[in-house]
Coordinates of C-alpha atoms and ligand atoms in Angstrom, one line a residue:
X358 CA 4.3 -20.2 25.2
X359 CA 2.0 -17.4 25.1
X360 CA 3.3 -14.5 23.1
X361 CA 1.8 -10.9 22.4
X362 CA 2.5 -9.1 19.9
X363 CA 2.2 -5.1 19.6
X364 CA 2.1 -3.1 16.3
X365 CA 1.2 0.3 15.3
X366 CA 0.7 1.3 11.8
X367 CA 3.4 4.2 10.8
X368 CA 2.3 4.1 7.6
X369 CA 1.4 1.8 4.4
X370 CA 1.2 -2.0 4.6
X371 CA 4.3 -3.3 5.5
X372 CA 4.3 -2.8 9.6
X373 CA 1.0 -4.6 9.7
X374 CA 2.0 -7.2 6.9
X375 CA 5.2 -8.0 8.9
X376 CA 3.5 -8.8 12.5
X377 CA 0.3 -10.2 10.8
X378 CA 3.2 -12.8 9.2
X379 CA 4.9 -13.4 12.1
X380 CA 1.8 -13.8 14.5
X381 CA 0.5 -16.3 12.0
X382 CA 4.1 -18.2 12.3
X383 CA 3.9 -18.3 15.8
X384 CA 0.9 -19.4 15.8
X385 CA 1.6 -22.2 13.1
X386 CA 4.8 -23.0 15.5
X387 CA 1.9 -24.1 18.3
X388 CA 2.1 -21.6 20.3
X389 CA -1.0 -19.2 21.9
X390 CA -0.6 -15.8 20.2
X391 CA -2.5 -12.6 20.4
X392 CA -1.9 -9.5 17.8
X393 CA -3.0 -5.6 19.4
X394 CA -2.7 -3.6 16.8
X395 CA -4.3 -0.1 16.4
X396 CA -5.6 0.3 13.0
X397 CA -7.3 -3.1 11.8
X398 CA -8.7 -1.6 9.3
X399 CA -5.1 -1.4 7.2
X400 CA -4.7 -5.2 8.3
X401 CA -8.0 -6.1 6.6
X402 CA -6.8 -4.8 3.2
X403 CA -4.4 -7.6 3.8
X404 CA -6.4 -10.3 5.5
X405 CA -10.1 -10.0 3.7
X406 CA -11.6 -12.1 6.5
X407 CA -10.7 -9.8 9.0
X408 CA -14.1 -7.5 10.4
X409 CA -12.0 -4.1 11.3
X410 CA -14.7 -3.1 14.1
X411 CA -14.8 -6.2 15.4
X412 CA -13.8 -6.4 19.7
X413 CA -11.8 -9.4 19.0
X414 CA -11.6 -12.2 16.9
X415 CA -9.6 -15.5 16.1
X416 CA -8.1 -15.7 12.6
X417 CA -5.6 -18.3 11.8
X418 CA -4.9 -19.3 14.8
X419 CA -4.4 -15.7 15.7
X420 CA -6.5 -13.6 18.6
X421 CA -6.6 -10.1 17.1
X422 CA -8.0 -7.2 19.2
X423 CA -7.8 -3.7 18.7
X424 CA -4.7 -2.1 20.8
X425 CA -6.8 0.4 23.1
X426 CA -8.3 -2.4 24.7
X427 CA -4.6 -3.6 25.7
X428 CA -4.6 -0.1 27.8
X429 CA -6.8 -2.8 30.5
X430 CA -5.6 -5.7 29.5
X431 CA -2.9 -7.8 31.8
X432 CA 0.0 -9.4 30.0
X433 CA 0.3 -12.9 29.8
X434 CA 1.4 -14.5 32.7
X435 CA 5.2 -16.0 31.8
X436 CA 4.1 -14.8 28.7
X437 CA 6.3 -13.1 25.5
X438 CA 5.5 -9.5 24.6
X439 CA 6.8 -8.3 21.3
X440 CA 7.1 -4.3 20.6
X441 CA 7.1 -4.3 17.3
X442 CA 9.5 -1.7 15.5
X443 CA 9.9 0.4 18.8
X444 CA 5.8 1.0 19.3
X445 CA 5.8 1.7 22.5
X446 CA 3.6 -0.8 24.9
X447 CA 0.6 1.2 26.9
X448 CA 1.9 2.6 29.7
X449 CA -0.7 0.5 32.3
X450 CA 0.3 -2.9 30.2
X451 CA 4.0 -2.4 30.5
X452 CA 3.7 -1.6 34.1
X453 CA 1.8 -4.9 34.7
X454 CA 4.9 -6.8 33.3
X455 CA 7.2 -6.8 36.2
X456 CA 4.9 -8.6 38.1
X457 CA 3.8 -11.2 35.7
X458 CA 7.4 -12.7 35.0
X459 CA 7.3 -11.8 31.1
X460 CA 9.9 -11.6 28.4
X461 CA 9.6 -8.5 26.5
X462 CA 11.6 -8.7 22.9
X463 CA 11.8 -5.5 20.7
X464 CA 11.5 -6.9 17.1
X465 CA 13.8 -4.1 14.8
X466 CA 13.1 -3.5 11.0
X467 CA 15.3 -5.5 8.4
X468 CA 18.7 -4.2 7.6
X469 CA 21.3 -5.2 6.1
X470 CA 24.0 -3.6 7.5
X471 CA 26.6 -5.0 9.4
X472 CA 26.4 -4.0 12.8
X473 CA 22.5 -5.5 13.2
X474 CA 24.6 -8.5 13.7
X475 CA 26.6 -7.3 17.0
X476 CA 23.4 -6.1 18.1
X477 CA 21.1 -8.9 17.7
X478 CA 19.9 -10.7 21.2
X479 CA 21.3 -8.0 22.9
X480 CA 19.8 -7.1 26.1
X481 CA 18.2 -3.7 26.9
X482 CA 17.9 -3.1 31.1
X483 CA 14.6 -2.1 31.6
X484 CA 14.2 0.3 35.1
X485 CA 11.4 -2.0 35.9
X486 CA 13.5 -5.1 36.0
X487 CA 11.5 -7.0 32.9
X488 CA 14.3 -8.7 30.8
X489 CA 14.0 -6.6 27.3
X490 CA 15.7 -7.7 24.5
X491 CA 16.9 -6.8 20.7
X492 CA 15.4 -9.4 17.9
X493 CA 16.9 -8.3 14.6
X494 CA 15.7 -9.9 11.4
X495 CA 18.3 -10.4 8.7
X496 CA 20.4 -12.0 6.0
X497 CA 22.8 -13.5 7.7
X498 CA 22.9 -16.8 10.0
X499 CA 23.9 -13.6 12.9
X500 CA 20.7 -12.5 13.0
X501 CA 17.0 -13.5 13.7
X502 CA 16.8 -14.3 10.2
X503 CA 13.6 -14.0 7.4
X504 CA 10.4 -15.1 7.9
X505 CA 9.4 -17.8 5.9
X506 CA 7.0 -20.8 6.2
X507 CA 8.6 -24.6 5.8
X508 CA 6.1 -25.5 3.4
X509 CA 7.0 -22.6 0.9
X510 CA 9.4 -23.9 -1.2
X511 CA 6.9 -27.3 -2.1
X512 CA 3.8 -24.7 -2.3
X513 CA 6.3 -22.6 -4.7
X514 CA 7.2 -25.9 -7.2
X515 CA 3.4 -27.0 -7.1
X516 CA 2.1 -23.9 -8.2
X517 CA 5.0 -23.6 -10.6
X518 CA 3.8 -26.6 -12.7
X519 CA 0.7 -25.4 -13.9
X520 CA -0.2 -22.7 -16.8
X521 CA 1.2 -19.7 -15.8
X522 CA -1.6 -17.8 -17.7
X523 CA -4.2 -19.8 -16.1
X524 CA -2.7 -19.2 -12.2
X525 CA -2.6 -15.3 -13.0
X526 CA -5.6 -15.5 -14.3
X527 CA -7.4 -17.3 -11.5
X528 CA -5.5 -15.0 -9.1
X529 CA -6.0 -12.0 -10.3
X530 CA -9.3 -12.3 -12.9
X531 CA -7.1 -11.0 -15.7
X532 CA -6.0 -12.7 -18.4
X533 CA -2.4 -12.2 -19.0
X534 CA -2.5 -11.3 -22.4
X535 CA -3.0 -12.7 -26.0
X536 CA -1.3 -15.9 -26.6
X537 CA 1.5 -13.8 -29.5
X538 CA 2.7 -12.9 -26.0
X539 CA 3.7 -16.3 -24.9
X540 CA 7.6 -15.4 -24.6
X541 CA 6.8 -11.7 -22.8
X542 CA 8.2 -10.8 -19.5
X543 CA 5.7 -10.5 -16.9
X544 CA 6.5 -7.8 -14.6
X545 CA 5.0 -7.0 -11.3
X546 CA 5.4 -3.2 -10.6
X547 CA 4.8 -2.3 -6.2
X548 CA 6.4 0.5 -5.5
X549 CA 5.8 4.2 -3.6
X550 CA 4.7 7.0 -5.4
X551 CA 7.5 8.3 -6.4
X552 CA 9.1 6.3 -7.9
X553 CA 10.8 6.8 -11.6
X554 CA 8.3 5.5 -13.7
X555 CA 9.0 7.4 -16.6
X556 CA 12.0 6.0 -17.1
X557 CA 10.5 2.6 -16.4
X558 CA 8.1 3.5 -18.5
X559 CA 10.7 4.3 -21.8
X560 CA 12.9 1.2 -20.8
X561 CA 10.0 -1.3 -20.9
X562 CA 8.2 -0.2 -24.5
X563 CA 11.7 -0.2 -26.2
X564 CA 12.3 -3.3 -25.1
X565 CA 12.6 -5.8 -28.3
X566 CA 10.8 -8.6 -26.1
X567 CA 7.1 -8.1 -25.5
X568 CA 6.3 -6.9 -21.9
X569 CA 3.5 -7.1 -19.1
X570 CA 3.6 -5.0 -16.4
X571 CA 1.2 -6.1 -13.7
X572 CA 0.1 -3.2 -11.7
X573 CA -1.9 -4.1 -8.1
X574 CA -3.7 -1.1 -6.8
X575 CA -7.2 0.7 -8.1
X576 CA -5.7 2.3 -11.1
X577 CA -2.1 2.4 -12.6
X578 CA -0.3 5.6 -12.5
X579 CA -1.3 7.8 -15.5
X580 CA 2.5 8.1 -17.3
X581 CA 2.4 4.1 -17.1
X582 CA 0.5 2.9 -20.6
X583 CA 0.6 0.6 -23.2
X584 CA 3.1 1.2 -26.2
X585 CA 5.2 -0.8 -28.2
X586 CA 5.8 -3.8 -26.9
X587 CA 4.4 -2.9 -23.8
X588 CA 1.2 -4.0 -22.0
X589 CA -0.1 -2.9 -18.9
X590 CA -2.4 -5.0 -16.6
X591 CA -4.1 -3.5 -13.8
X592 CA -4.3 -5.9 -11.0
X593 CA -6.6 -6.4 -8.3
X594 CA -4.5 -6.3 -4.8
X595 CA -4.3 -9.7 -3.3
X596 CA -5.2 -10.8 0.1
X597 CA -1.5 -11.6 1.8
X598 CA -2.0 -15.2 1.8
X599 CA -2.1 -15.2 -1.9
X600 CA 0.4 -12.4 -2.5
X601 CA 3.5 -15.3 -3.0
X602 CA 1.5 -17.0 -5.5
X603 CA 1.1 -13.3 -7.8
X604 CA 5.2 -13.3 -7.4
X605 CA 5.7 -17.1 -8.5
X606 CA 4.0 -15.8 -12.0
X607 CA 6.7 -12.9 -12.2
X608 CA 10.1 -13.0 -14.0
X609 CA 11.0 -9.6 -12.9
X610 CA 9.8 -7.9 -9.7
X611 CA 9.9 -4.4 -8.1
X612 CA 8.8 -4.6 -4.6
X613 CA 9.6 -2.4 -2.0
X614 CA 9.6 -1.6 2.4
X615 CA 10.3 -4.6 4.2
X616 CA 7.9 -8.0 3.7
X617 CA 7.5 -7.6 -0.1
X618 CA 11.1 -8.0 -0.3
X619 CA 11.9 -11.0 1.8
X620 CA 8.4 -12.6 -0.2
X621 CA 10.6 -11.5 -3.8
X622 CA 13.8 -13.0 -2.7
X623 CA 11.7 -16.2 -1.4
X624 CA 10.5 -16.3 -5.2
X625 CA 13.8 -16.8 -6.3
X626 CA 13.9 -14.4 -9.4
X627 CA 15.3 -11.3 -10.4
X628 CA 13.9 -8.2 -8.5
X629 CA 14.6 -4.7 -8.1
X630 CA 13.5 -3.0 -4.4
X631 CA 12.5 0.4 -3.5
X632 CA 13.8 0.6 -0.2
X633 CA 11.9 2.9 2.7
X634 CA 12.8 6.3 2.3
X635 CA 14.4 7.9 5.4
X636 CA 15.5 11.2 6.8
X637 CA 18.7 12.3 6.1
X638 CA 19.4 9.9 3.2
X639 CA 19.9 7.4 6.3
X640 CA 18.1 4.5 3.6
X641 CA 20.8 4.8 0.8
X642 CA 23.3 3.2 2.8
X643 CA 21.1 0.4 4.1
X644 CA 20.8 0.1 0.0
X645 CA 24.2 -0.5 -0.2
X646 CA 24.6 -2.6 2.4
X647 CA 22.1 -4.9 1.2
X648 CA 23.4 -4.5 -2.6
X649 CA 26.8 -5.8 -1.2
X650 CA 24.9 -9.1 0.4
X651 CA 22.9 -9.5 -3.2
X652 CA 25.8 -9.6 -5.7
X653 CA 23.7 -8.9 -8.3
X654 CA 25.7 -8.1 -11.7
X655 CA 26.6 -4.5 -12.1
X656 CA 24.4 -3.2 -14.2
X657 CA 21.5 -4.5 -12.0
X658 CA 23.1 -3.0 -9.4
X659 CA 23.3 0.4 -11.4
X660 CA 19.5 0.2 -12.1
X661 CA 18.3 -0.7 -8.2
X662 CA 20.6 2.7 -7.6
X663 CA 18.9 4.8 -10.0
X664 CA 15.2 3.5 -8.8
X665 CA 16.1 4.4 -5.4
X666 CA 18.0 7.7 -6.4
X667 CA 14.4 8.2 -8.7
X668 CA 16.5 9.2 -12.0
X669 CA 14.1 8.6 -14.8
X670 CA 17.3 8.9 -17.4
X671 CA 19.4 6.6 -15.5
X672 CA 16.6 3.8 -15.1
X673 CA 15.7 4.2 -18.8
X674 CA 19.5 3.3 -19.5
X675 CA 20.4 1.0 -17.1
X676 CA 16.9 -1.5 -17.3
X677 CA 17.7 -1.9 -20.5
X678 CA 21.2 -2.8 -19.9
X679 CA 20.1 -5.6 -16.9
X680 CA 17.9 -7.0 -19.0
X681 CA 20.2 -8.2 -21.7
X682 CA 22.3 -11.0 -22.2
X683 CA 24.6 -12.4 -20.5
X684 CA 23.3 -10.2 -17.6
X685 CA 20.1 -11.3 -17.2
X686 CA 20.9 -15.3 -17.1
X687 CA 23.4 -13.9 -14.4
X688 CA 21.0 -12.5 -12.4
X689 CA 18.2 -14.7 -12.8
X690 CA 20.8 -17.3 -11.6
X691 CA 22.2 -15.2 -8.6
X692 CA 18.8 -14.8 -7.9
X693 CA 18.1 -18.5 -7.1
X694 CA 21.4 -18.7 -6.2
X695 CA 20.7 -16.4 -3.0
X696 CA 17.1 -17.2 -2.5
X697 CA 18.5 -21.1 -2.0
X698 CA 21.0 -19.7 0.6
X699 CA 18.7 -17.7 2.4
X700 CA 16.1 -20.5 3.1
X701 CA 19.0 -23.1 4.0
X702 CA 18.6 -21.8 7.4
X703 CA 15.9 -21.6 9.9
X704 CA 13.2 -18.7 9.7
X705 CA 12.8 -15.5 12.3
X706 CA 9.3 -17.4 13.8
X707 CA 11.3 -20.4 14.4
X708 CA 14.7 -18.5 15.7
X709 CA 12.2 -16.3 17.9
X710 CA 10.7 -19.0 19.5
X711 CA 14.3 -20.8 19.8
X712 CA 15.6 -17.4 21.5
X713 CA 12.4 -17.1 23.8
X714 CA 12.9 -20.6 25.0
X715 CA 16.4 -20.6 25.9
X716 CA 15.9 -16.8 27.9
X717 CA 13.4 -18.8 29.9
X718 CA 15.6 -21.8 30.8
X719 CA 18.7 -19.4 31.8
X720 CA 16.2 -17.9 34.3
Ligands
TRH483 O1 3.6 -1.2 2.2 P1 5.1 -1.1 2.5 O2 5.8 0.0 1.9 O3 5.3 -1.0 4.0 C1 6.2 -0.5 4.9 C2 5.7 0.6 5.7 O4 5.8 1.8 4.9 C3 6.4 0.8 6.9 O5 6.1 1.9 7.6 C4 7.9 0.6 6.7 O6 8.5 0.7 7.9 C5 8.2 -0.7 6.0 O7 7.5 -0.7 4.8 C6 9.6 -0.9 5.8 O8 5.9 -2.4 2.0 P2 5.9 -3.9 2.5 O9 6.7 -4.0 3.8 O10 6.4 -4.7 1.4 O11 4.4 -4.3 2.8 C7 3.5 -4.6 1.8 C8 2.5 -5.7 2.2 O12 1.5 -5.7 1.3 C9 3.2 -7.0 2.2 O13 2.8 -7.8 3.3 C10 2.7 -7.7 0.9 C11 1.3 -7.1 0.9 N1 0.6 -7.1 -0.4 C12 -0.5 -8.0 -0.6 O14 -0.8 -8.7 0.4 N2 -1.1 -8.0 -1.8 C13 -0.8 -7.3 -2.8 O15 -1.4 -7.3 -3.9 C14 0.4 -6.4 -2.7 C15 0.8 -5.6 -3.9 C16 1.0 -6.4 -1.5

């Protein structure tokens, strides 16, 4: 099938990170795909290869064009055409797809919440006749699902067997840290810019274990330094493709938005998640939603509250608390435990593609 995908950038990495992911997984699933998206330039951070003035170009499979030229472009005929997040098509393009028999499926952001489930596949009548439809990712088998490749899980326990050090190091051109650090907890910190770090900050250097706190981006935030036990590591952001393997050297992770999360639960280890903020406090009960679907222990629980409520005291406390015994092995184990789950069912490419098809045969 021929599929088309549309994204706009709202903001940050996560909107192109999500359809560059998916495009790629269509792509990998054999099927002709083509990505519009209007501001290359933030995909490139992700995908190195990628020339952001270029007309168009192939990557991956993938045909990626800038989305003003999709203002003269015709849709696919029979084709798929995905809005992603609610983008809104160009007006000439959308017009076009009445008369070229398309599919047109409006991809929604991750949630957790219950009701995503009564409203995935759903139709949405279109005035111009096209068959429109709801695709909502998720966490449970009622939903499109996560993205995730097949061969994950055996790239994941390849790269797992070597050196730890040495992978990081390779990765990132940093060395981890002296070898006395051999039993420290290496920490990847990705997160918005307000987020309590202080707090992070005072939990990590009291810590009795040694700690390294991998920080991607051009320069940490100033209240983040080295104290006590405490190391940080400025890290060089990775291109996406290599953005699991930085994770599978973590055994604590703050991510946040939508793709670095499903990537941290994929990983299999602890993490904590700084969810998209939203008007009206509208995000905090996604939060909770999500919290109720993770199980972690309580006092992880406690701490992903207080990151996302951005109380320096509370985080100082309750970091502390998660990372202690018998709490930690309980949600290091919950952690696999729900990471196994997740991946025991197909992926959102594959489910996509499954839901696509079967629209086309009932037609
Ligand atoms: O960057 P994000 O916060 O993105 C978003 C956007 O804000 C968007 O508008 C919002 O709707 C959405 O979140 C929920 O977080 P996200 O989704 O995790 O995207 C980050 C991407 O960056 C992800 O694809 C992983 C990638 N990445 C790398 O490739 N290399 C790196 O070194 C790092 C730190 C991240």
């Amino acid at each position: 099938m021929s599929f088309e995908l549309f994204c706009r950038v709202v903001d940050n990495f996560g909107d192109a990170g999500v359809c560059w992911r998916l495009a790629r997984r269509l792509a990998a699933l054999g099927q002709s795909v083509r990505l519009w998206i209007d501001r290359p330039e933030v995909l490139a951070r992700l995908l190195p290869a990628l020339d952001a003035r270029a007309a168009e170009q192939t990557l991956e499979g993938v045909r990626i064009s800038p989305w003003d030229q999709a203002e003269h472009a015709l849709p696919p005929r029979g084709g798929v055409v995905i809005e992603a997040f609610a983008c809104v098509l160009p007006p000439a393009y959308e017009a076009a797809m009445a008369g070229r028999d398309c599919l047109w499926i409006n991809l929604e952001y991750l949630s957790a919440e219950p009701w995503v489930e009564g409203c995935h596949g759903l139709p949405s009548p279109q005035a111009n006749g096209v068959p429109k439809f709801f695709f909502f990712p998720g966490f449970t088998s009622a939903t499109g699902g996560l993205l995730r490749e097949p061969d994950l899980p055996a790239r994941r326990k390849a790269a797992q067997a070597q050196d730890r050090d040495e992978r990081l190091r390779a990765l990132t051109g940093r060395s981890a840290g002296p070898a006395a650090d051999d039993d420290a907890l290496t920490v990847l910190l990705f997160c918005y810019s307000d987020a309590p770090l202080t707090g992070l900050q005072a939990a990590l250097a009291g810590l009795e274990r040694p700690v390294r706190l991998l920080v991607p981006g051009d320069r940490p935030p100033a209240v983040l330094h080295d104290q006590g036990g405490l190391r940080i590591v400025p890290i060089p952001f990775v291109p996406q493709t290599r953005f699991d393997e930085l994770l599978w050297c973590c055994d604590l992770i703050f991510v946040r938005g939508e793709d670095s999360l499903v990537r941290a639960l994929w990983a299999g280890v602890p993490l904590v998640w700084q969810i998209y903020r939203q008007a009206e406090d509208a995000h905090l009960n996604k939060l909770e939603a999500w919290l109720g679907r993770a199980r972690w222990p309580g006092p992880a629980a406690e701490l992903i509250r207080a990151w996302n409520l951005l109380d320096d005291a509370a985080v100082a406390r309750t970091l502390p608390a998660a990372l202690a015994a018998p709490i930690w092995s309980d949600w290091c184990a919950r952690s696999r435990a729900w990471s196994a789950e997740l991946a025991d069912r197909s992926d959102l490419g594959q489910d996509l593609l499954d839901f696509c098809m079967r629209q086309r045969q009932t037609r």
